[in-house]
Amino acid sequence: MSTAIPVLTLRRGKEESLLRFHPWVFSGAIATDTSGLEEGATVKIAAADGSLLGIGHYQIGSIAVRLLAMGREAASLAETGFDESFYINRLAEAFRLRQSLGLIRPDNNAYRLVHGEGDFLPGLIVDIYGDTAVVQAHSVGMHYARNIIADALTSLPELAIANVYYKSETTLPFKAQLDPVNDYILGSYSGNEALENGLRFHIDWLRGQKTGFFVDQRDNRSLLERFARGRRVLNMFCYTGGFSVYAMRGEAKKVVSVDSSAKAIALTDANVGLNFPGDTRHEAVAVDAFRYLADMEQDAFDLIILDPPAFAKHRGAIRNALRGYQRLNAAAMEKIAPGSILFTFSCSQAITREQFRLAVFSAAAQTGRRVRILHQLTQPADHPVNIYHPEGEYLKGLILYVE
Ligand code: SAH
């Protein structure tokens, strides 16, 4: 079987980054003519001297190959043959890591099982919500592998997955003309409630953003819970109300959730109701965040969360995005009560930790408030960063004490 895998040979000297285990091959590095090659095909990558460097998925574009296996592992796969057992083994490894992280418990069944390059499966995201897996392909190769992946997911007995929902309508390259349909590959809808640290959430993978929930804020929500007691909490960009529900459990005095999307506000109300029925401490408002901050009274809140969508979706948008972060943070710091806590985030991959911190620094300086950093936050362990692929790090946050 392995002999059937086409080989792409690199130009001389272009093997450098692969020898350092960076899992991408850029199109300019390839010497072999790829014109007859099917997009999404599994290929072998060889150095100019013919030595095998890796096995990956080919795609038309600047990143031409995303490597699934490198070094010794690729050599052994080339020997034994590359088939569905590769995906089964990878998913089993991913599951074992989540298990060892203590994420799979009777009171926690929402977590990320596969985080692309961070789990050596570039182009693939899998989030687990109870007995449903939501699968998102970002590469053509993963799109073609979707049924094998779905079977592999349901074949792991401990994972206990009954339903696999495939959601790649907006994540695959448009030019590949795959026309993927968001739908169940296996099973069907069997309820949408999941548990995060004992809190109940409706996860709307059918209509919601991304896979339906931002599991990447789990640890930061837990931290928030510890800061919430007796505070008046403003949760900006609340989406499903994750931070709001933790603030309520943390005995916040009141919680206001803000999102410009009416659908998000309905989800937030539903999730607060699920955990704290009839609790009058909570109120959700559908309004633009900048509008809300401009209109809000001075000192009305002593804990504010700012978790906006990625302001920079690509490198070209960085300057404007940094201005956006500065403006947003300055608006919150301007109005927050003395002795307050500010949780502020950026999920823009294109913006570095340093750049974000500088934007928040500029916001602080603009307001003249005394501001101290209490914690520096990042993505949780079920969103691991492959050390050879630093691009996998995207979530940055600061907990600030504002006087
Ligand atoms: N904090 C959330 C995730 C936020 S996702 C969580 O923990 O799950 C970003 C949210 O910002 C989306 O729900 C989107 O509707 C909302 N949003 C985008 N632009 C906005 C704006 N200008 N004002 C208010 N909300 C906005």
Short mmCIF file of C-alpha atoms and ligand atoms in Angstrom, two decimals:
data_model
loop_
_atom_site.label_atom_id
_atom_site.label_comp_id
_atom_site.label_asym_id
_atom_site.label_seq_id
_atom_site.Cartn_x
_atom_site.Cartn_y
_atom_site.Cartn_z
CA MET A 1 0.00 0.00 0.00
CA SER A 2 2.79 2.41 0.91
CA THR A 3 4.24 2.18 -2.60
CA ALA A 4 1.06 3.79 -3.95
CA ILE A 5 1.75 7.03 -2.05
CA PRO A 6 3.14 9.70 -4.41
CA VAL A 7 6.47 11.24 -3.45
CA LEU A 8 7.11 14.98 -3.55
CA THR A 9 10.79 15.86 -3.57
CA LEU A 10 11.97 19.14 -2.13
CA ARG A 11 14.42 21.58 -3.69
CA ARG A 12 17.92 21.37 -2.34
CA GLY A 13 18.24 23.01 1.09
CA LYS A 14 14.47 23.21 1.63
CA GLU A 15 14.45 20.33 4.13
CA GLU A 16 15.80 22.57 6.95
CA SER A 17 12.46 23.41 8.63
CA LEU A 18 11.28 19.80 8.36
CA LEU A 19 14.40 18.54 10.05
CA ARG A 20 13.37 20.88 12.87
CA PHE A 21 9.92 19.21 12.79
CA HIS A 22 7.92 22.21 11.59
CA PRO A 23 4.92 20.43 10.06
CA TRP A 24 4.30 22.52 6.92
CA VAL A 25 5.81 22.43 3.44
CA PHE A 26 5.38 25.63 1.43
CA SER A 27 4.66 25.28 -2.28
CA GLY A 28 7.91 27.00 -3.32
CA ALA A 29 9.96 24.31 -1.57
CA ILE A 30 8.70 21.51 -3.82
CA ALA A 31 10.72 20.46 -6.89
CA THR A 32 8.32 17.76 -8.15
CA ASP A 33 5.63 18.78 -10.66
CA THR A 34 2.35 18.64 -8.72
CA SER A 35 0.04 19.47 -11.63
CA GLY A 36 -1.46 15.97 -11.85
CA LEU A 37 -1.73 15.48 -8.11
CA GLU A 38 -5.18 15.29 -6.56
CA GLU A 39 -5.84 17.89 -3.88
CA GLY A 40 -6.12 16.25 -0.48
CA ALA A 41 -3.93 13.29 -1.48
CA THR A 42 -1.66 11.69 1.08
CA VAL A 43 1.95 12.20 -0.06
CA LYS A 44 5.46 11.39 1.05
CA ILE A 45 7.95 14.23 1.31
CA ALA A 46 11.55 13.49 0.38
CA ALA A 47 14.65 15.66 0.64
CA ALA A 48 16.64 16.38 -2.52
CA ASP A 49 18.89 13.42 -1.65
CA GLY A 50 15.84 11.13 -1.64
CA SER A 51 15.63 10.59 2.12
CA LEU A 52 12.11 10.45 3.56
CA LEU A 53 11.15 13.47 5.70
CA GLY A 54 7.47 12.93 6.33
CA ILE A 55 3.98 11.94 5.24
CA GLY A 56 1.24 14.51 4.88
CA HIS A 57 -1.81 15.88 3.09
CA TYR A 58 -1.26 17.79 -0.13
CA GLN A 59 -3.26 20.92 -0.91
CA ILE A 60 -3.14 23.65 -3.53
CA GLY A 61 -2.00 26.88 -1.89
CA SER A 62 0.90 28.46 -0.07
CA ILE A 63 0.98 25.69 2.54
CA ALA A 64 1.23 22.80 0.09
CA VAL A 65 1.64 19.91 2.53
CA ARG A 66 0.58 19.56 6.15
CA LEU A 67 2.62 16.80 7.71
CA LEU A 68 0.91 14.07 9.70
CA ALA A 69 4.06 12.16 10.58
CA MET A 70 7.75 13.03 10.48
CA GLY A 71 11.12 11.56 11.26
CA ARG A 72 11.20 7.99 12.58
CA GLU A 73 7.43 7.72 12.75
CA ALA A 74 7.09 8.56 9.04
CA ALA A 75 9.76 5.98 8.19
CA SER A 76 7.94 3.30 10.10
CA LEU A 77 4.58 4.23 8.52
CA ALA A 78 6.23 4.06 5.09
CA GLU A 79 7.25 0.51 5.98
CA THR A 80 3.99 -0.72 7.42
CA GLY A 81 1.63 1.22 5.19
CA PHE A 82 -0.44 4.31 5.86
CA ASP A 83 -4.07 3.46 6.49
CA GLU A 84 -6.97 4.09 8.87
CA SER A 85 -5.01 2.67 11.78
CA PHE A 86 -2.98 5.90 11.66
CA TYR A 87 -6.09 7.95 12.55
CA ILE A 88 -7.24 5.44 15.17
CA ASN A 89 -3.83 5.58 16.88
CA ARG A 90 -3.64 9.37 16.75
CA LEU A 91 -7.13 9.77 18.22
CA ALA A 92 -6.36 7.22 20.92
CA GLU A 93 -3.21 9.21 21.83
CA ALA A 94 -5.23 12.42 21.92
CA PHE A 95 -7.79 10.76 24.17
CA ARG A 96 -5.13 9.45 26.56
CA LEU A 97 -3.70 12.95 26.94
CA ARG A 98 -7.14 14.43 27.80
CA GLN A 99 -7.66 11.59 30.24
CA SER A 100 -4.35 12.29 31.94
CA LEU A 101 -5.28 15.98 32.11
CA GLY A 102 -8.29 15.00 34.22
CA LEU A 103 -10.77 16.48 31.76
CA ILE A 104 -12.97 13.42 31.40
CA ARG A 105 -15.07 13.19 34.53
CA PRO A 106 -18.72 12.73 35.46
CA ASP A 107 -18.92 16.52 35.96
CA ASN A 108 -16.90 17.47 32.84
CA ASN A 109 -17.62 16.15 29.35
CA ALA A 110 -16.85 19.21 27.19
CA TYR A 111 -13.28 19.38 25.93
CA ARG A 112 -11.15 19.58 22.80
CA LEU A 113 -9.98 16.14 21.72
CA VAL A 114 -7.95 17.24 18.69
CA HIS A 115 -6.25 20.59 18.30
CA GLY A 116 -4.71 20.40 14.82
CA GLU A 117 -0.91 20.55 14.80
CA GLY A 118 -0.98 20.42 18.62
CA ASP A 119 -2.16 16.82 18.31
CA PHE A 120 -0.09 16.04 15.19
CA LEU A 121 -3.26 16.13 13.08
CA PRO A 122 -2.91 19.38 11.12
CA GLY A 123 -6.18 20.57 9.60
CA LEU A 124 -8.38 18.76 12.12
CA ILE A 125 -10.35 20.04 15.10
CA VAL A 126 -12.52 17.76 17.23
CA ASP A 127 -14.52 19.04 20.18
CA ILE A 128 -16.39 16.61 22.43
CA TYR A 129 -19.74 17.47 24.02
CA GLY A 130 -21.02 14.49 25.96
CA ASP A 131 -21.62 11.68 23.47
CA THR A 132 -21.35 13.96 20.43
CA ALA A 133 -18.11 14.81 18.63
CA VAL A 134 -18.06 17.93 16.47
CA VAL A 135 -15.48 17.55 13.71
CA GLN A 136 -14.11 20.48 11.76
CA ALA A 137 -11.77 20.04 8.76
CA HIS A 138 -9.48 22.89 7.76
CA SER A 139 -7.71 20.96 5.01
CA VAL A 140 -8.85 19.01 1.97
CA GLY A 141 -7.03 15.90 3.19
CA MET A 142 -8.97 15.90 6.46
CA HIS A 143 -12.20 16.43 4.52
CA TYR A 144 -11.54 13.25 2.55
CA ALA A 145 -10.59 11.43 5.76
CA ARG A 146 -13.77 12.50 7.56
CA ASN A 147 -15.53 9.14 7.45
CA ILE A 148 -12.43 7.27 8.63
CA ILE A 149 -12.11 9.82 11.44
CA ALA A 150 -15.76 9.42 12.40
CA ASP A 151 -15.41 5.63 12.50
CA ALA A 152 -12.21 5.94 14.52
CA LEU A 153 -13.95 8.23 17.02
CA THR A 154 -16.79 5.80 17.59
CA SER A 155 -14.40 2.83 17.76
CA LEU A 156 -12.70 4.08 20.93
CA PRO A 157 -14.81 2.48 23.67
CA GLU A 158 -13.70 4.79 26.48
CA LEU A 159 -14.48 7.87 24.43
CA ALA A 160 -18.11 6.69 24.24
CA ILE A 161 -19.09 8.74 21.19
CA ALA A 162 -22.51 8.00 19.67
CA ASN A 163 -22.83 10.93 17.26
CA VAL A 164 -20.37 12.66 14.96
CA TYR A 165 -21.39 16.02 13.54
CA TYR A 166 -19.29 17.29 10.64
CA LYS A 167 -19.09 21.08 10.47
CA SER A 168 -16.76 22.35 7.77
CA GLU A 169 -18.91 24.56 5.55
CA THR A 170 -16.91 27.65 6.43
CA THR A 171 -13.50 26.19 7.26
CA LEU A 172 -12.44 24.49 4.01
CA PRO A 173 -10.78 26.38 1.15
CA PHE A 174 -13.53 27.72 -1.08
CA LYS A 175 -11.43 27.16 -4.21
CA ALA A 176 -11.27 23.40 -3.60
CA GLN A 177 -15.02 23.31 -4.48
CA LEU A 178 -15.78 20.55 -2.03
CA ASP A 179 -19.17 22.00 -1.07
CA PRO A 180 -19.17 20.28 2.32
CA VAL A 181 -22.53 20.02 4.06
CA ASN A 182 -22.82 20.47 7.81
CA ASP A 183 -24.49 17.28 8.98
CA TYR A 184 -24.20 14.16 11.11
CA ILE A 185 -21.79 11.60 9.65
CA LEU A 186 -22.76 9.10 12.32
CA GLY A 187 -25.70 9.05 14.71
CA SER A 188 -28.05 12.00 15.04
CA TYR A 189 -29.16 14.68 17.44
CA SER A 190 -29.52 13.26 20.95
CA GLY A 191 -29.67 16.38 23.09
CA ASN A 192 -27.16 19.18 23.36
CA GLU A 193 -26.35 19.54 27.03
CA ALA A 194 -22.75 19.23 28.19
CA LEU A 195 -20.99 19.73 31.50
CA GLU A 196 -18.00 21.94 32.18
CA ASN A 197 -16.67 21.77 35.73
CA GLY A 198 -20.12 20.79 36.95
CA LEU A 199 -21.91 23.62 35.16
CA ARG A 200 -24.52 22.83 32.53
CA PHE A 201 -24.44 24.31 29.03
CA HIS A 202 -26.57 24.01 25.93
CA ILE A 203 -24.10 23.65 23.06
CA ASP A 204 -25.50 24.80 19.72
CA TRP A 205 -23.20 23.09 17.22
CA LEU A 206 -25.96 23.28 14.59
CA ARG A 207 -26.23 27.08 14.50
CA GLY A 208 -23.54 28.39 16.86
CA GLN A 209 -20.10 29.78 16.07
CA LYS A 210 -17.15 27.44 15.63
CA THR A 211 -18.09 24.04 17.10
CA GLY A 212 -20.75 25.65 19.29
CA PHE A 213 -18.82 26.52 22.43
CA PHE A 214 -15.48 28.06 23.38
CA VAL A 215 -13.93 25.26 25.40
CA ASP A 216 -10.65 27.17 25.31
CA GLN A 217 -11.78 29.51 28.13
CA ARG A 218 -12.48 26.71 30.64
CA ASP A 219 -9.48 27.34 32.92
CA ASN A 220 -9.87 31.10 32.70
CA ARG A 221 -13.53 30.80 33.65
CA SER A 222 -12.48 28.80 36.71
CA LEU A 223 -10.08 31.56 37.69
CA LEU A 224 -12.84 34.10 37.23
CA GLU A 225 -15.06 32.15 39.59
CA ARG A 226 -12.47 32.73 42.33
CA PHE A 227 -12.48 36.49 41.77
CA ALA A 228 -16.23 36.94 41.50
CA ARG A 229 -17.46 36.95 45.10
CA GLY A 230 -19.42 40.09 45.96
CA ARG A 231 -18.47 41.82 42.72
CA ARG A 232 -20.64 43.43 40.07
CA VAL A 233 -19.56 41.57 36.94
CA LEU A 234 -19.78 42.75 33.33
CA ASN A 235 -19.21 39.94 30.79
CA MET A 236 -18.56 41.56 27.43
CA PHE A 237 -18.78 39.46 24.24
CA CYS A 238 -20.51 36.78 26.33
CA TYR A 239 -21.58 34.42 23.48
CA THR A 240 -22.93 31.38 25.40
CA GLY A 241 -22.50 33.08 28.78
CA GLY A 242 -19.65 30.84 29.96
CA PHE A 243 -17.98 33.45 32.14
CA SER A 244 -21.37 34.64 33.43
CA VAL A 245 -22.38 31.23 34.75
CA TYR A 246 -19.05 30.80 36.57
CA ALA A 247 -19.37 34.30 38.04
CA MET A 248 -22.83 33.37 39.35
CA ARG A 249 -21.47 30.24 41.01
CA GLY A 250 -18.63 32.33 42.40
CA GLU A 251 -21.24 34.42 44.26
CA ALA A 252 -21.07 37.57 42.21
CA LYS A 253 -23.41 40.28 43.47
CA LYS A 254 -24.76 40.85 39.96
CA VAL A 255 -23.83 39.81 36.43
CA VAL A 256 -24.55 41.66 33.20
CA SER A 257 -23.83 39.78 29.94
CA VAL A 258 -23.39 41.74 26.72
CA ASP A 259 -23.21 40.54 23.11
CA SER A 260 -24.25 42.20 19.87
CA SER A 261 -25.91 38.98 18.71
CA ALA A 262 -29.48 38.38 19.88
CA LYS A 263 -28.92 34.64 19.41
CA ALA A 264 -25.95 34.75 21.80
CA ILE A 265 -28.05 36.62 24.36
CA ALA A 266 -30.77 33.98 24.11
CA LEU A 267 -28.14 31.24 24.62
CA THR A 268 -26.69 33.06 27.62
CA ASP A 269 -30.13 33.47 29.21
CA ALA A 270 -30.82 29.77 28.60
CA ASN A 271 -27.52 28.68 30.14
CA VAL A 272 -27.87 30.90 33.19
CA GLY A 273 -31.44 29.56 33.58
CA LEU A 274 -30.19 25.99 33.34
CA ASN A 275 -27.85 26.47 36.32
CA PHE A 276 -29.54 29.23 38.31
CA PRO A 277 -33.24 29.19 37.48
CA GLY A 278 -35.02 32.36 38.47
CA ASP A 279 -31.86 34.02 39.78
CA THR A 280 -32.41 37.75 39.50
CA ARG A 281 -28.71 38.63 39.77
CA HIS A 282 -28.32 38.12 36.01
CA GLU A 283 -29.30 40.26 33.09
CA ALA A 284 -28.31 39.89 29.41
CA VAL A 285 -28.28 42.74 26.90
CA ALA A 286 -28.04 42.56 23.10
CA VAL A 287 -25.99 45.62 22.22
CA ASP A 288 -22.66 46.56 20.67
CA ALA A 289 -19.87 46.33 23.26
CA PHE A 290 -18.34 49.72 22.43
CA ARG A 291 -21.79 51.32 22.61
CA TYR A 292 -22.44 49.71 26.02
CA LEU A 293 -19.10 50.88 27.43
CA ALA A 294 -19.63 54.41 26.12
CA ASP A 295 -23.10 54.64 27.72
CA MET A 296 -22.38 52.88 31.01
CA GLU A 297 -22.10 54.78 34.28
CA GLN A 298 -18.78 55.38 35.98
CA ASP A 299 -17.92 52.76 38.66
CA ALA A 300 -20.92 50.56 37.77
CA PHE A 301 -18.78 47.38 37.71
CA ASP A 302 -15.85 46.01 39.65
CA LEU A 303 -15.10 42.99 37.47
CA ILE A 304 -15.12 43.24 33.68
CA ILE A 305 -14.38 40.49 31.14
CA LEU A 306 -13.35 41.52 27.63
CA ASP A 307 -13.25 38.48 25.34
CA PRO A 308 -13.82 39.86 21.84
CA PRO A 309 -13.69 37.91 18.57
CA ALA A 310 -10.30 37.87 16.81
CA PHE A 311 -9.73 41.48 15.71
CA ALA A 312 -6.88 40.36 13.38
CA LYS A 313 -7.91 37.43 11.21
CA HIS A 314 -4.68 37.76 9.15
CA ARG A 315 -1.33 39.55 9.36
CA GLY A 316 -2.46 42.50 7.27
CA ALA A 317 -5.01 43.43 9.94
CA ILE A 318 -2.58 43.64 12.86
CA ARG A 319 -2.23 47.44 13.13
CA ASN A 320 -5.96 48.06 13.14
CA ALA A 321 -6.52 45.17 15.50
CA LEU A 322 -4.02 46.56 18.02
CA ARG A 323 -5.80 49.91 17.89
CA GLY A 324 -9.07 48.04 18.47
CA TYR A 325 -7.70 46.25 21.55
CA GLN A 326 -6.35 49.54 22.91
CA ARG A 327 -9.66 51.33 22.37
CA LEU A 328 -11.69 48.52 23.96
CA ASN A 329 -9.43 48.18 26.99
CA ALA A 330 -9.19 51.95 27.49
CA ALA A 331 -12.98 52.22 27.41
CA ALA A 332 -13.29 49.57 30.14
CA MET A 333 -10.44 50.93 32.28
CA GLU A 334 -11.89 54.42 32.05
CA LYS A 335 -15.17 53.38 33.68
CA ILE A 336 -14.30 50.46 35.97
CA ALA A 337 -14.56 51.12 39.74
CA PRO A 338 -11.37 51.52 41.80
CA GLY A 339 -10.10 48.21 43.18
CA SER A 340 -11.48 46.26 40.25
CA ILE A 341 -10.45 43.20 38.31
CA LEU A 342 -10.22 43.22 34.52
CA PHE A 343 -9.99 39.97 32.53
CA THR A 344 -8.86 40.91 29.04
CA PHE A 345 -8.21 38.56 26.09
CA SER A 346 -7.09 38.34 22.51
CA CYS A 347 -7.67 35.19 20.47
CA SER A 348 -6.01 36.60 17.33
CA GLN A 349 -3.33 34.15 16.26
CA ALA A 350 -1.57 36.86 14.24
CA ILE A 351 -1.02 39.03 17.35
CA THR A 352 1.78 38.11 19.71
CA ARG A 353 1.59 38.05 23.46
CA GLU A 354 3.96 41.08 23.56
CA GLN A 355 1.92 43.06 21.05
CA PHE A 356 -1.28 42.43 22.99
CA ARG A 357 0.32 43.39 26.27
CA LEU A 358 1.63 46.58 24.68
CA ALA A 359 -1.88 47.44 23.44
CA VAL A 360 -3.24 46.95 26.98
CA PHE A 361 -0.32 48.97 28.39
CA SER A 362 -1.18 51.80 25.98
CA ALA A 363 -4.80 51.64 27.11
CA ALA A 364 -3.74 51.87 30.77
CA ALA A 365 -1.39 54.79 30.08
CA GLN A 366 -4.15 56.58 28.17
CA THR A 367 -6.45 56.42 31.19
CA GLY A 368 -3.71 57.13 33.75
CA ARG A 369 -5.09 54.46 36.11
CA ARG A 370 -2.82 52.44 38.37
CA VAL A 371 -2.81 48.99 36.78
CA ARG A 372 -1.07 45.80 37.84
CA ILE A 373 -0.88 42.41 36.14
CA LEU A 374 -2.05 39.63 38.47
CA HIS A 375 -2.07 36.68 36.07
CA GLN A 376 -1.00 36.01 32.50
CA LEU A 377 -3.37 33.65 30.75
CA THR A 378 -3.26 31.33 27.79
CA GLN A 379 -5.14 28.47 26.17
CA PRO A 380 -5.76 25.32 28.25
CA ALA A 381 -3.90 22.02 28.02
CA ASP A 382 -6.47 20.42 25.71
CA HIS A 383 -5.30 23.03 23.15
CA PRO A 384 -1.64 21.99 23.23
CA VAL A 385 1.02 23.84 21.27
CA ASN A 386 3.44 21.67 19.29
CA ILE A 387 6.80 23.15 20.30
CA TYR A 388 7.94 22.96 16.66
CA HIS A 389 4.82 24.83 15.55
CA PRO A 390 4.59 27.99 17.67
CA GLU A 391 1.80 29.26 15.36
CA GLY A 392 -0.51 26.98 17.34
CA GLU A 393 -0.50 29.40 20.27
CA TYR A 394 -3.31 31.92 19.87
CA LEU A 395 -5.11 32.75 23.13
CA LYS A 396 -3.60 35.44 25.35
CA GLY A 397 -5.06 37.09 28.39
CA LEU A 398 -4.25 39.28 31.36
CA ILE A 399 -5.94 39.61 34.71
CA LEU A 400 -5.41 43.17 35.83
CA TYR A 401 -5.96 44.95 39.12
CA VAL A 402 -7.17 48.43 38.36
CA GLU A 403 -7.10 51.15 41.04
N1 SAH B 1 -16.48 34.97 25.79
C1 SAH B 1 -17.14 33.97 25.00
C2 SAH B 1 -16.64 33.88 23.57
C3 SAH B 1 -16.71 35.17 22.81
S1 SAH B 1 -16.87 34.94 21.09
C4 SAH B 1 -17.03 32.62 25.70
O1 SAH B 1 -16.39 32.50 26.75
O2 SAH B 1 -17.59 31.66 25.19
C5 SAH B 1 -17.10 36.57 20.56
C6 SAH B 1 -18.52 37.11 20.72
O3 SAH B 1 -18.45 38.51 20.45
C7 SAH B 1 -19.55 36.56 19.74
O4 SAH B 1 -20.61 36.00 20.47
C8 SAH B 1 -20.02 37.77 18.94
O5 SAH B 1 -21.43 37.77 18.69
C9 SAH B 1 -19.68 38.91 19.85
N2 SAH B 1 -19.43 40.21 19.21
C10 SAH B 1 -18.74 40.46 18.07
N3 SAH B 1 -18.66 41.80 17.87
C11 SAH B 1 -19.29 42.40 18.91
C12 SAH B 1 -19.51 43.75 19.28
N4 SAH B 1 -19.07 44.76 18.54
N5 SAH B 1 -20.19 44.00 20.43
C13 SAH B 1 -20.64 42.98 21.19
N6 SAH B 1 -20.45 41.68 20.90
C14 SAH B 1 -19.79 41.39 19.76
#
